[in-house]
PDB file of C-alpha atoms in Angstrom:
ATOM      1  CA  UNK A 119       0.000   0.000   0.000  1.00 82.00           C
ATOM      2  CA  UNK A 120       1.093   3.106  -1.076  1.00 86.00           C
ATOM      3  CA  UNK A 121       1.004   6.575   1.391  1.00 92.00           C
ATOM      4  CA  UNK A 122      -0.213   9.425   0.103  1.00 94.00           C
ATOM      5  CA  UNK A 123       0.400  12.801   2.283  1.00 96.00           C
ATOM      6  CA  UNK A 124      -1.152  15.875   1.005  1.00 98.00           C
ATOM      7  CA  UNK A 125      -0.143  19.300   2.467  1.00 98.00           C
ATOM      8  CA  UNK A 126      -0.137  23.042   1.650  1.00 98.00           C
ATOM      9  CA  UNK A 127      -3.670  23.516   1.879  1.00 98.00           C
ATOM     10  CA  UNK A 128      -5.634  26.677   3.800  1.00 98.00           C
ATOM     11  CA  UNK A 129      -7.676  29.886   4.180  1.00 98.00           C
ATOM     12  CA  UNK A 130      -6.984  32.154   0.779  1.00 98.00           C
ATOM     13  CA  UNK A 131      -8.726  35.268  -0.357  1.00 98.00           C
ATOM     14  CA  UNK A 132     -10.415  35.304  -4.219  1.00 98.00           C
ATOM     15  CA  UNK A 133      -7.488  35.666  -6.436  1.00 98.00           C
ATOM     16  CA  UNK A 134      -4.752  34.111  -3.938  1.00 98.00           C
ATOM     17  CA  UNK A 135      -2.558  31.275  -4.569  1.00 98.00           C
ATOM     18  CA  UNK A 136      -1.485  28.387  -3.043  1.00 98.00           C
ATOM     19  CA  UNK A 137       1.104  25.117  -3.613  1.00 98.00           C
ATOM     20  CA  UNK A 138      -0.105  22.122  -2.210  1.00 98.00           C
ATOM     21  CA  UNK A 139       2.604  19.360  -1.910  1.00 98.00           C
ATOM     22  CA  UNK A 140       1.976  14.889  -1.878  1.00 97.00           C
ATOM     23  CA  UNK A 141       4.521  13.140  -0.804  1.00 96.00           C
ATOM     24  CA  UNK A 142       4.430   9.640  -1.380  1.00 94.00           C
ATOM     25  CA  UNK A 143       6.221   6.132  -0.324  1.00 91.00           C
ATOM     26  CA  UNK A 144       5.684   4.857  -4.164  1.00 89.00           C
ATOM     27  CA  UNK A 145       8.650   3.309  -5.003  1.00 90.00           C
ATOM     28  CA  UNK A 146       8.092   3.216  -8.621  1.00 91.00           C
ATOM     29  CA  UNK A 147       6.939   7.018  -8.713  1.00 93.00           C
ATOM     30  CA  UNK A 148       8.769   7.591 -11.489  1.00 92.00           C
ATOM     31  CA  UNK A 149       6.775   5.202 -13.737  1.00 92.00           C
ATOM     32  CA  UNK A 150       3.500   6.050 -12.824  1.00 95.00           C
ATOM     33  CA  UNK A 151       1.046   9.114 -14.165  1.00 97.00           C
ATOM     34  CA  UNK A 152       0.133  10.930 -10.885  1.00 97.00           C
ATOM     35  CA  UNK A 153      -3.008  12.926 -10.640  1.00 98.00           C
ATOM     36  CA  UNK A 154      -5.043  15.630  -8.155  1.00 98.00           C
ATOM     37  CA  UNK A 155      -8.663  15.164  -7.340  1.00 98.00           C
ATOM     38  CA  UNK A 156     -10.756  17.229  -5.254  1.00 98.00           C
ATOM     39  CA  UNK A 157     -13.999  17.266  -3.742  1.00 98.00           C
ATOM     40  CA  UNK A 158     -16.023  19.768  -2.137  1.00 96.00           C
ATOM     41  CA  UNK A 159     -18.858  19.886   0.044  1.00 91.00           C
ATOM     42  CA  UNK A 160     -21.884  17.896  -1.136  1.00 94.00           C
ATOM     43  CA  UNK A 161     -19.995  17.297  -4.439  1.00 96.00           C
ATOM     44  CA  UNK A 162     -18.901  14.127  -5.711  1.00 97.00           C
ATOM     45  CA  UNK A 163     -14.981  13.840  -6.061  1.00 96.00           C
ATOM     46  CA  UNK A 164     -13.303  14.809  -9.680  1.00 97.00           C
ATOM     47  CA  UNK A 165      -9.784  14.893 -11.153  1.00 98.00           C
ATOM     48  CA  UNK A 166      -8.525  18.001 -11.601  1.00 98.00           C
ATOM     49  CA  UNK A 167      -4.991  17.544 -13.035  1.00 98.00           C
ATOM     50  CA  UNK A 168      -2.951  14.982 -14.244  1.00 98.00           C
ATOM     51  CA  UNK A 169       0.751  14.406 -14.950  1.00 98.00           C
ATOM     52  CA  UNK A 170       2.923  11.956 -17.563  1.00 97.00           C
ATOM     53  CA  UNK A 171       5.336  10.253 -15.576  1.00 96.00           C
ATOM     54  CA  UNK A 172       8.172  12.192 -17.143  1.00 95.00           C
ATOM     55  CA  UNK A 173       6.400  15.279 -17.146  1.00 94.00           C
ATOM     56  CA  UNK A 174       6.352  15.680 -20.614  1.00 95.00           C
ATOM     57  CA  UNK A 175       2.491  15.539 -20.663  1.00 97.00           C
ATOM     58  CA  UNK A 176      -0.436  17.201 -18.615  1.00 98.00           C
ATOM     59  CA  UNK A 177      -3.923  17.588 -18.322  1.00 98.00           C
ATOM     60  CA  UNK A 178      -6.727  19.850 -16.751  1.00 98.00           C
ATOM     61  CA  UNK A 179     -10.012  20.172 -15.580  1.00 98.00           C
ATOM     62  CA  UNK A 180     -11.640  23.004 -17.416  1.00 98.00           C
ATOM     63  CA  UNK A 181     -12.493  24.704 -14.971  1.00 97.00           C
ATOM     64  CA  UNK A 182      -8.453  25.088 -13.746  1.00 98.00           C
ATOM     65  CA  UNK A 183      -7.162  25.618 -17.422  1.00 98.00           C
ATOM     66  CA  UNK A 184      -4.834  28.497 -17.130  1.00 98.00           C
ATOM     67  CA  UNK A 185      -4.856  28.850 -13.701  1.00 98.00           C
ATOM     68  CA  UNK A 186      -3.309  25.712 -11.762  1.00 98.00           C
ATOM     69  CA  UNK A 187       0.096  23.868 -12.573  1.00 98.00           C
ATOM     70  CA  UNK A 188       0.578  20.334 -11.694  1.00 98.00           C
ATOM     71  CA  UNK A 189       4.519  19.193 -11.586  1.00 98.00           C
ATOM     72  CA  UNK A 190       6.353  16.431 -10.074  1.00 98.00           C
ATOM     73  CA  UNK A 191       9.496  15.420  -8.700  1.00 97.00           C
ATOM     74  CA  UNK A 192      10.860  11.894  -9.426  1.00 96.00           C
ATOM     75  CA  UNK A 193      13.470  12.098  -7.278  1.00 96.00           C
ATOM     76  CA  UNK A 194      11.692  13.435  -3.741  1.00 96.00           C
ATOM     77  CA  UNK A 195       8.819  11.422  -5.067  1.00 96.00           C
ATOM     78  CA  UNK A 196       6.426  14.459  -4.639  1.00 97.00           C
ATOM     79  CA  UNK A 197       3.884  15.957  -6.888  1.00 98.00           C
ATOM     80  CA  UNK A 198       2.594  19.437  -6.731  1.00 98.00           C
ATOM     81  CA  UNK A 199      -0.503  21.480  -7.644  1.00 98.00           C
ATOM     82  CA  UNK A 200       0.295  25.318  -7.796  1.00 98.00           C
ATOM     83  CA  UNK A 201      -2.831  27.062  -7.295  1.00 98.00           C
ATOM     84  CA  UNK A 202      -3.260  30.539  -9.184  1.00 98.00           C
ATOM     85  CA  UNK A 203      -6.088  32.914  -9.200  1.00 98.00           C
ATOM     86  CA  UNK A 204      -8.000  30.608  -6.511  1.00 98.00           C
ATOM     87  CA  UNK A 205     -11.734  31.118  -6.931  1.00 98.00           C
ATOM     88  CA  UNK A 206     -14.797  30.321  -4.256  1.00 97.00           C
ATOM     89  CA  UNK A 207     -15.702  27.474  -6.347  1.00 97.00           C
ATOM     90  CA  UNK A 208     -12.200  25.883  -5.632  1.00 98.00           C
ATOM     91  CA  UNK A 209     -13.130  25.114  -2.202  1.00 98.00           C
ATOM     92  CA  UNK A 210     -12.774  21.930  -1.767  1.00 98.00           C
ATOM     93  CA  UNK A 211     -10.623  19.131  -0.067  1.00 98.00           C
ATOM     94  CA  UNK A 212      -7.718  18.127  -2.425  1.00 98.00           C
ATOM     95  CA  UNK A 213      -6.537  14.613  -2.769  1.00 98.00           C
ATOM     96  CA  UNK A 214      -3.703  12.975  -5.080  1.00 97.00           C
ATOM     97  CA  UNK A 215      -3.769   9.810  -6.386  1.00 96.00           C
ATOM     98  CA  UNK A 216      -2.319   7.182  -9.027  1.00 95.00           C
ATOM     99  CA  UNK A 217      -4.727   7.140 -11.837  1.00 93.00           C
ATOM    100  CA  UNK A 218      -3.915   3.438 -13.306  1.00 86.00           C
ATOM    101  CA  UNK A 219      -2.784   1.970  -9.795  1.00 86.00           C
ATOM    102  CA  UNK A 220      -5.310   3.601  -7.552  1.00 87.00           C
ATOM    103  CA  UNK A 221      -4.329   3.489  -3.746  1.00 89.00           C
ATOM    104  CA  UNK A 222      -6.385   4.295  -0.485  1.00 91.00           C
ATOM    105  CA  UNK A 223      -7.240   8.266  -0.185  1.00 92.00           C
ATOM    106  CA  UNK A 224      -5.163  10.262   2.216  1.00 92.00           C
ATOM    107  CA  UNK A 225      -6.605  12.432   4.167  1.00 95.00           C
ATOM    108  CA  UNK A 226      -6.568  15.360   1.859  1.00 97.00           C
ATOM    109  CA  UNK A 227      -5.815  19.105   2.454  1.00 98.00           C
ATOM    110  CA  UNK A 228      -8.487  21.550   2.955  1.00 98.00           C
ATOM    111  CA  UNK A 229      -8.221  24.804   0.725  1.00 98.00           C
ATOM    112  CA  UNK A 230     -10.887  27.734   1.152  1.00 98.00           C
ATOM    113  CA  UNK A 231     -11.393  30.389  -0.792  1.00 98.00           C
ATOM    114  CA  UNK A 232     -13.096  33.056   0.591  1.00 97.00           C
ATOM    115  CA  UNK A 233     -12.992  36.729   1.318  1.00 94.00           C
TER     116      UNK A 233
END
């Protein structure tokens, strides 16, 4: 079983940003496409970002295009999420995961966006 640790998350203002960091204990990170999910309140959970295993390739929820920035690092075994021009509607608990080798959710970080 794999550990996922998500961190970075908090309290921004409409138009703030914020990096949220998962570490993991996957030992064959480097293979592997990594992806963030979220889920907020009443909502059902849905991918917001994914990443190629080299980097080389990503992908974004619509509603983030232009504004978020998912990167890894194969060597700390980390990927990241920058979070630009944060909007109410991002509230939500973010969760990483491992798209074609899903693992048990972590426990998430919390981001809210409000004024």
């Amino acid at each position: 079983q794999v550990q996922l640790v998500e961190s970075g998350g908090g309290l921004v203002q409409p138009g703030g940003s914020l990096r949220l960091s998962c570490a993991t204990s996957f030992s064959v990170f480097s293979s592997y496409t990594m992806a963030w999910y979220r889920q907020a309140p009443g909502k059902q959970r849905e991918l917001v970002a994914d990443i190629s295993s080299s980097g080389g390739r990503s992908y974004y929820a619509e509603s983030v295009k232009g504004r978020f920035t998912i990167s890894r690092d194969n060597v700390k075994k980390t990927v990241y999420l920058q979070m630009n021009d944060l909007k109410v509607e991002d509230t939500a608990v973010y969760y990483c995961n491992i798209p074609n080798f899903s693992q048990p959710w972590g426990q998430g970080t919390q981001v809210i966006v409000s004024s």
